[in-house]
Amino acid sequence: MTVPSDIHPLLAVENLSCAVPGPAGAMRILTDVSFTLPHATALGIVGESGAGKSMLVKTIMDIAPSRAAVTGAVRLDGTALQSLDTRTRRTTLGRRVGMVFQNPMTSLNPFVRVGRQVEEASRKHLGLDRRAAREKAIALLRAVGIPDAAECYHGFPHQFSGGMKQRIMIATALACDPELLIADEATTALDATVQKDILDLLQTLQQRRRMSMILVTHNLGVVAGRTDEVIVMYGGRLVEHAPTERLFASPRHRYTAALLSAMPRIDQPAHTRLATIPGQPPSLAHPEPGCPFAPRCPAAIDACRAAMPPMTVSADGRHRFACHVPLDAGISGDASVRQPEAANV
Amino acid sequence: MSSDAPSVTSAGDLGYLRDDAALKVRNLTVSFRRGQKIFNAVSDVSFDLARGETLGLVGESGSGKTTIGRAILQLVPAHGADLGGAITYEDDDLATLSRAQMRLMRRRMQMIFQDPVSSFNPRRKVVDIVGEGLEIQGMPRDERRRRVDQALADVGLSRAMVEGRRPYQFSGGQCQRLAIARALALGPDMIVCDEPVASLDVSVQAHVINLLQDIRAARNLALIFISHDLAVVRNVSDRVAVLYMGRMVEIGRADDIYRAPAHPYTRRLLDAIPVPDPARRIPAGEGGAEPHSQLAPPSGCRFRLRCPRADALCAEVEPQLRPMAQGQYAACHHPLPELGQGNSSRPAALSTPA
Ligand SMILES: Nc1ncnc2c1ncn2[C@@H]1O[C@H](COP(=O)(O)OP(=O)(O)OP(=O)(O)O)[C@@H](O)[C@H]1O
Ligand SMILES: Nc1ncnc2c1ncn2[C@@H]1O[C@H](COP(=O)(O)OP(=O)(O)OP(=O)(O)O)[C@@H](O)[C@H]1O
Ligand code: SF4
Ligand code: SF4
Ligand SMILES: [Mg+2]
Ligand SMILES: [Mg+2]
């Protein structure tokens, strides 16, 4: 995706790869992932379990397992994070990027009052004194919809329901007024109405604060109405990246299409047979040559098994996909010109 | 189970209850003692289930779904809990059965538990876990082996694939299939499935749902399908029952309820479904309130503190289930009108994705 040369995108990920040693040789958890995220934009990352979604955001946040071999570059507002020394890098990320993890039960310390946990980062990174940090923490608890925030400041995590704990986690992630908020399956464990409340909250905050946001989820419905762009991961690779409407209306990659048709939909009658994706996710230890989806793909041709499909970019530069036999662009699609993408995004 | 005096709504008056159903749950009440306080997890719930039918049970966390499932199978711990009402299966009143009779009944009524992995003994081999129920039934070894093989085949696994392996060596989706196989091995004609696809990703979820549907059709199974995912419930259910704080607030044909929910809480649930329709940009709301304490439920309608239609009557009188114009039953003083009537906008849940 092209950006005007005078401004940098908030986040640029360039040829990011990550491998960890495994019993059967190195496991290639991420292979050559590249994308950019503009300011004030919401991005969804979807893909089946084990596709590498969490590892992608962990690698961006520099919290990949220490045994992992990471190559490629992550730029925040133009600055290559790898070029910074470890301390500056961690401080930069801690101050400018907030992260909400999947499980609030394990992410909050059960023995520390929640107010303290919310204000920790702002004291550390913004250098606020005790009083200012405390006022800020209470304001944040209020902003994420915790009633009686001043009293709750003194509460311990076990006194809050799952939905409220997740709100507290979000307050913690917002403590330093981040420019980017990353939520990894932040609502998966919650029931539907609480899930909606939390997603509404994230969306309101993103728009009000003009942050960018990355929503990692395996529920396509979650990203549908709430993100500007979506990335689809498969076997550690980025296989499709498009504006959200376009991805749902006319997916080009065969895996994206299979994923969309496996979803149960409320506009179908009872007992409608769901489409499934036969076969197993690809082996990361012994990747086959060619497209990782080829063994499960109904449209695979010999070329798919022989060579990894290159990234194709649509004429307007906004839709990218890596497939030898892409689906038609469809009515709302663009007359895409197949042109291999430039090596650097 | 003590038979409490039936409450205001006597089951016999309710048109949605059928005399010829296989499973009949009538005025079920389950309360737990918490210190000095009594906590009503399930209050006066009645429904039934016919052979070959699937009833979806929905409602937010803590609304009593699992408790109802456990009560049906007589699995609510006797200590600290009080049960009221009656549960009959093919005319046997389950509360009156002896232990031995109930054990025999479990061949016909099974439950797939929420979070199957934690219901597996991690040290047992999965082949033995699948055969667990048969062992309890005292089934001879040869017959057991035959049944386990059949159940594994039914869920798309084989003895060769699982022989000698233990639970941790299987993925979440495979464990879910093993839990289904364990229930199927007994050859039941009714199964309570408690969140059988929660936490599975879309492709594995589709596989497990199709599998349950195939087995249901092949064996004419009756299913109670508990889930917080309303799109999944829509796919599997003939009928749907909605619970709110232990009370049934709406019940009826899934088609009717999804087309035009009558209870404001059901409407709220349906509006919360993440629809794969990006054209319907979800407006960022402010986030709703936490549910009210169940230890001291509000007077009148339990939903009134979150309900946009609440008025003075709602605070005074607890609404009872009654028939709605659109076909289902709902417990609400001011139900939402049928489509095309009144001012209700088209339910968002119906917007058709492109
Ligand atoms: N600490 C680790 N060491 C080695 N391998 C790991 C580690 N964490 C994850 N993996 C492996 O990396 C791959 C990608 O995992 P990741 O957690 O990123 O998947 P995901 O897409 O987030 O899946 P899910 O939807 O289940 O969360 C998986 O095969 C996983 O087994
Ligand atoms: N053995 C028990 N002792 C005391 N309280 C209990 C017991 N079992 C359940 N409860 C309470 O009863 C209420 C209903 O619980 P239940 O597990 O039936 O909810 P649920 O609808 O299945 O929720 P979820 O969607 O979270 O599984 C909860 O408030 C729960 O804390
Ligand atoms: S490249 Fe070939 S195998 Fe891969 S998704 Fe496209 S058609 Fe299928
Ligand atoms: S009875 Fe009143 S408060 Fe309860 S759901 Fe109906 S309108 Fe709302
Ligand atoms: Mg993950
Ligand atoms: Mg439950």
PDB file of C-alpha atoms in Angstrom, chain B residues 32-39 295:
ATOM      1  CA  PHE B  32     -28.527 -22.650  46.147  1.00  0.00           C
ATOM      2  CA  ARG B  33     -27.855 -21.717  49.744  1.00  0.00           C
ATOM      3  CA  ARG B  34     -25.075 -19.171  50.124  1.00  0.00           C
ATOM      4  CA  GLY B  35     -24.483 -18.701  53.801  1.00  0.00           C
ATOM      5  CA  GLN B  36     -27.699 -17.209  55.157  1.00  0.00           C
ATOM      6  CA  LYS B  37     -28.945 -16.232  51.733  1.00  0.00           C
ATOM      7  CA  ILE B  38     -30.954 -18.223  49.250  1.00  0.00           C
ATOM      8  CA  PHE B  39     -29.985 -17.765  45.661  1.00  0.00           C
ATOM      9  CA  LEU B 295     -29.338 -12.291  45.335  1.00  0.00           C
TER      10      LEU B 295
END
